[in-house]
DNA sequence: GCGATAATCAACCCATCGGTTTATCAACCC
DNA sequence: GGGTTGATAAACCGATGGGTTGATTATCGC
């Protein structure tokens, strides 16, 4: 995978187990074993998923005795969502321009270059 | 990769080349060669990227003579962005509940169970 | 100190990814 | 028809991804 930040975030989101972990963390911090409980998967696998999420900046981990509580970090989510929204908006705009273009043509002025 | 829709969308977004292609398509439809022009990459590689985007539902392709014009499809972007926003909102809510909890404790009522 | 629990590290397996090269198909132009 | 251009298909390659087993570290409770 590519090592730029946005790519890491999207790649981290591209796995249902990791999305479920994030969904759980959105309800509040939790230690690793609790995060892994719903899944039919070894603790090591969960640990790997958490490392992916951590490298993407989506979770941060504390240390509290023998537990390593995980917290959701929203900043990368914002950047991801921001990228999507930005380009969706650009698409809407280009649709708008196309509409105007059609209107201009229908008004008999041909394709615009004013 | 997992074959559920959201995973395909996020996986498709997890590559800078594909994001650049989508960014270009947000400005309006384009044939394959034009999409590939900015990249130091064979046409076959671009074709593969487009297939990934198509399987994710992010682009649709027409046929117009020897060209295959590609269009951006926003519906999957909406679903992706929707997933993110939904869980970001859940996180804000849980922060809000935590704040209220703290207020309760500071008011000397201990941790709430009323 | 000792056993149990939380979590990670390391090595390995197999499938998929991103890219290439080579070959093929389809449509245009003369 | 024949050559050129647009686009894809197929086979291959090195790297990475998601999962496992086995061993290791650290902390708790007694």
PDB file of N, CA, C and O in Angstrom, chain B residues 55-87:
ATOM      1  N   UNK B  55     -15.868  -1.733 -10.447  1.00  0.00           N
ATOM      2  CA  UNK B  55     -16.407  -2.752  -9.547  1.00  0.00           C
ATOM      3  C   UNK B  55     -16.875  -2.140  -8.238  1.00  0.00           C
ATOM      4  O   UNK B  55     -17.748  -2.696  -7.555  1.00  0.00           O
ATOM      5  N   UNK B  56     -16.294  -1.012  -7.844  1.00  0.00           N
ATOM      6  CA  UNK B  56     -16.728  -0.325  -6.624  1.00  0.00           C
ATOM      7  C   UNK B  56     -17.949   0.551  -6.908  1.00  0.00           C
ATOM      8  O   UNK B  56     -18.497   1.166  -5.996  1.00  0.00           O
ATOM      9  N   UNK B  57     -18.342   0.642  -8.175  1.00  0.00           N
ATOM     10  CA  UNK B  57     -19.489   1.462  -8.543  1.00  0.00           C
ATOM     11  C   UNK B  57     -19.170   2.940  -8.665  1.00  0.00           C
ATOM     12  O   UNK B  57     -20.064   3.765  -8.830  1.00  0.00           O
ATOM     13  N   UNK B  58     -17.878   3.282  -8.586  1.00  0.00           N
ATOM     14  CA  UNK B  58     -17.506   4.694  -8.570  1.00  0.00           C
ATOM     15  C   UNK B  58     -17.436   5.302  -9.959  1.00  0.00           C
ATOM     16  O   UNK B  58     -17.466   6.531 -10.097  1.00  0.00           O
ATOM     17  N   UNK B  59     -17.277   4.501 -10.983  1.00  0.00           N
ATOM     18  CA  UNK B  59     -17.344   5.020 -12.346  1.00  0.00           C
ATOM     19  C   UNK B  59     -18.208   4.100 -13.191  1.00  0.00           C
ATOM     20  O   UNK B  59     -18.301   2.890 -12.933  1.00  0.00           O
ATOM     21  N   UNK B  60     -18.856   4.692 -14.181  1.00  0.00           N
ATOM     22  CA  UNK B  60     -19.596   3.916 -15.170  1.00  0.00           C
ATOM     23  C   UNK B  60     -18.991   4.241 -16.527  1.00  0.00           C
ATOM     24  O   UNK B  60     -18.441   5.330 -16.719  1.00  0.00           O
ATOM     25  N   UNK B  61     -19.073   3.300 -17.449  1.00  0.00           N
ATOM     26  CA  UNK B  61     -18.452   3.531 -18.743  1.00  0.00           C
ATOM     27  C   UNK B  61     -19.431   3.347 -19.869  1.00  0.00           C
ATOM     28  O   UNK B  61     -20.219   2.398 -19.895  1.00  0.00           O
ATOM     29  N   UNK B  62     -19.368   4.240 -20.824  1.00  0.00           N
ATOM     30  CA  UNK B  62     -20.179   4.125 -22.016  1.00  0.00           C
ATOM     31  C   UNK B  62     -19.339   3.580 -23.154  1.00  0.00           C
ATOM     32  O   UNK B  62     -18.189   3.177 -22.968  1.00  0.00           O
ATOM     33  N   UNK B  63     -19.902   3.555 -24.339  1.00  0.00           N
ATOM     34  CA  UNK B  63     -19.122   3.224 -25.527  1.00  0.00           C
ATOM     35  C   UNK B  63     -19.538   4.224 -26.597  1.00  0.00           C
ATOM     36  O   UNK B  63     -20.697   4.440 -26.870  1.00  0.00           O
ATOM     37  N   UNK B  64     -18.528   4.813 -27.193  1.00  0.00           N
ATOM     38  CA  UNK B  64     -18.786   5.908 -28.125  1.00  0.00           C
ATOM     39  C   UNK B  64     -17.705   5.811 -29.179  1.00  0.00           C
ATOM     40  O   UNK B  64     -16.632   6.399 -29.038  1.00  0.00           O
ATOM     41  N   UNK B  65     -17.980   4.984 -30.205  1.00  0.00           N
ATOM     42  CA  UNK B  65     -16.959   4.697 -31.201  1.00  0.00           C
ATOM     43  C   UNK B  65     -15.866   3.865 -30.568  1.00  0.00           C
ATOM     44  O   UNK B  65     -16.146   2.931 -29.825  1.00  0.00           O
ATOM     45  N   UNK B  66     -14.629   4.231 -30.810  1.00  0.00           N
ATOM     46  CA  UNK B  66     -13.530   3.459 -30.230  1.00  0.00           C
ATOM     47  C   UNK B  66     -13.178   3.936 -28.831  1.00  0.00           C
ATOM     48  O   UNK B  66     -12.287   3.378 -28.203  1.00  0.00           O
ATOM     49  N   UNK B  67     -13.893   4.966 -28.348  1.00  0.00           N
ATOM     50  CA  UNK B  67     -13.605   5.465 -27.003  1.00  0.00           C
ATOM     51  C   UNK B  67     -14.558   4.900 -25.967  1.00  0.00           C
ATOM     52  O   UNK B  67     -15.715   4.604 -26.277  1.00  0.00           O
ATOM     53  N   UNK B  68     -14.081   4.794 -24.758  1.00  0.00           N
ATOM     54  CA  UNK B  68     -14.917   4.325 -23.648  1.00  0.00           C
ATOM     55  C   UNK B  68     -14.977   5.420 -22.606  1.00  0.00           C
ATOM     56  O   UNK B  68     -14.212   5.403 -21.659  1.00  0.00           O
ATOM     57  N   UNK B  69     -15.853   6.385 -22.773  1.00  0.00           N
ATOM     58  CA  UNK B  69     -15.914   7.503 -21.833  1.00  0.00           C
ATOM     59  C   UNK B  69     -16.300   7.030 -20.432  1.00  0.00           C
ATOM     60  O   UNK B  69     -17.206   6.219 -20.280  1.00  0.00           O
ATOM     61  N   UNK B  70     -15.588   7.558 -19.420  1.00  0.00           N
ATOM     62  CA  UNK B  70     -15.853   7.207 -18.025  1.00  0.00           C
ATOM     63  C   UNK B  70     -16.557   8.360 -17.333  1.00  0.00           C
ATOM     64  O   UNK B  70     -16.224   9.526 -17.550  1.00  0.00           O
ATOM     65  N   UNK B  71     -17.513   8.025 -16.494  1.00  0.00           N
ATOM     66  CA  UNK B  71     -18.248   9.025 -15.712  1.00  0.00           C
ATOM     67  C   UNK B  71     -18.106   8.714 -14.234  1.00  0.00           C
ATOM     68  O   UNK B  71     -18.075   7.556 -13.822  1.00  0.00           O
ATOM     69  N   UNK B  72     -18.062   9.751 -13.434  1.00  0.00           N
ATOM     70  CA  UNK B  72     -18.066   9.563 -11.983  1.00  0.00           C
ATOM     71  C   UNK B  72     -19.483   9.236 -11.523  1.00  0.00           C
ATOM     72  O   UNK B  72     -20.450   9.843 -11.977  1.00  0.00           O
ATOM     73  N   UNK B  73     -19.576   8.267 -10.608  1.00  0.00           N
ATOM     74  CA  UNK B  73     -20.857   7.963  -9.962  1.00  0.00           C
ATOM     75  C   UNK B  73     -20.740   8.320  -8.487  1.00  0.00           C
ATOM     76  O   UNK B  73     -19.865   7.812  -7.796  1.00  0.00           O
ATOM     77  N   UNK B  74     -21.624   9.194  -8.020  1.00  0.00           N
ATOM     78  CA  UNK B  74     -21.444   9.712  -6.662  1.00  0.00           C
ATOM     79  C   UNK B  74     -22.100   8.866  -5.582  1.00  0.00           C
ATOM     80  O   UNK B  74     -21.739   8.972  -4.406  1.00  0.00           O
ATOM     81  N   UNK B  75     -23.025   8.006  -5.943  1.00  0.00           N
ATOM     82  CA  UNK B  75     -23.756   7.250  -4.910  1.00  0.00           C
ATOM     83  C   UNK B  75     -22.813   6.525  -3.942  1.00  0.00           C
ATOM     84  O   UNK B  75     -22.982   6.634  -2.712  1.00  0.00           O
ATOM     85  N   UNK B  76     -21.802   5.790  -4.428  1.00  0.00           N
ATOM     86  CA  UNK B  76     -20.903   5.101  -3.480  1.00  0.00           C
ATOM     87  C   UNK B  76     -20.123   6.087  -2.621  1.00  0.00           C
ATOM     88  O   UNK B  76     -19.846   5.801  -1.444  1.00  0.00           O
ATOM     89  N   UNK B  77     -19.776   7.238  -3.178  1.00  0.00           N
ATOM     90  CA  UNK B  77     -19.104   8.258  -2.374  1.00  0.00           C
ATOM     91  C   UNK B  77     -19.995   8.686  -1.227  1.00  0.00           C
ATOM     92  O   UNK B  77     -19.542   8.877  -0.093  1.00  0.00           O
ATOM     93  N   UNK B  78     -21.283   8.828  -1.524  1.00  0.00           N
ATOM     94  CA  UNK B  78     -22.230   9.216  -0.476  1.00  0.00           C
ATOM     95  C   UNK B  78     -22.272   8.167   0.627  1.00  0.00           C
ATOM     96  O   UNK B  78     -22.280   8.502   1.813  1.00  0.00           O
ATOM     97  N   UNK B  79     -22.295   6.896   0.219  1.00  0.00           N
ATOM     98  CA  UNK B  79     -22.360   5.850   1.243  1.00  0.00           C
ATOM     99  C   UNK B  79     -21.114   5.857   2.105  1.00  0.00           C
ATOM    100  O   UNK B  79     -21.188   5.721   3.333  1.00  0.00           O
ATOM    101  N   UNK B  80     -19.950   6.030   1.462  1.00  0.00           N
ATOM    102  CA  UNK B  80     -18.689   6.051   2.205  1.00  0.00           C
ATOM    103  C   UNK B  80     -18.668   7.227   3.176  1.00  0.00           C
ATOM    104  O   UNK B  80     -18.415   7.075   4.381  1.00  0.00           O
ATOM    105  N   UNK B  81     -18.942   8.403   2.640  1.00  0.00           N
ATOM    106  CA  UNK B  81     -18.956   9.602   3.455  1.00  0.00           C
ATOM    107  C   UNK B  81     -19.998   9.484   4.567  1.00  0.00           C
ATOM    108  O   UNK B  81     -19.771   9.902   5.708  1.00  0.00           O
ATOM    109  N   UNK B  82     -21.135   8.855   4.232  1.00  0.00           N
ATOM    110  CA  UNK B  82     -22.186   8.655   5.227  1.00  0.00           C
ATOM    111  C   UNK B  82     -21.721   7.775   6.378  1.00  0.00           C
ATOM    112  O   UNK B  82     -21.979   8.077   7.552  1.00  0.00           O
ATOM    113  N   UNK B  83     -21.011   6.701   6.039  1.00  0.00           N
ATOM    114  CA  UNK B  83     -20.502   5.821   7.098  1.00  0.00           C
ATOM    115  C   UNK B  83     -19.606   6.613   8.041  1.00  0.00           C
ATOM    116  O   UNK B  83     -19.758   6.564   9.266  1.00  0.00           O
ATOM    117  N   UNK B  84     -18.682   7.358   7.458  1.00  0.00           N
ATOM    118  CA  UNK B  84     -17.732   8.128   8.278  1.00  0.00           C
ATOM    119  C   UNK B  84     -18.469   9.107   9.174  1.00  0.00           C
ATOM    120  O   UNK B  84     -18.257   9.160  10.392  1.00  0.00           O
ATOM    121  N   UNK B  85     -19.358   9.890   8.581  1.00  0.00           N
ATOM    122  CA  UNK B  85     -20.057  10.925   9.346  1.00  0.00           C
ATOM    123  C   UNK B  85     -20.895  10.315  10.461  1.00  0.00           C
ATOM    124  O   UNK B  85     -20.956  10.848  11.567  1.00  0.00           O
ATOM    125  N   UNK B  86     -21.524   9.192  10.155  1.00  0.00           N
ATOM    126  CA  UNK B  86     -22.361   8.540  11.162  1.00  0.00           C
ATOM    127  C   UNK B  86     -21.543   8.190  12.405  1.00  0.00           C
ATOM    128  O   UNK B  86     -21.952   8.453  13.536  1.00  0.00           O
ATOM    129  N   UNK B  87     -20.356   7.621  12.182  1.00  0.00           N
ATOM    130  CA  UNK B  87     -19.576   7.191  13.338  1.00  0.00           C
ATOM    131  C   UNK B  87     -18.841   8.345  13.992  1.00  0.00           C
ATOM    132  O   UNK B  87     -18.572   8.311  15.188  1.00  0.00           O
TER     133      UNK B  87
END
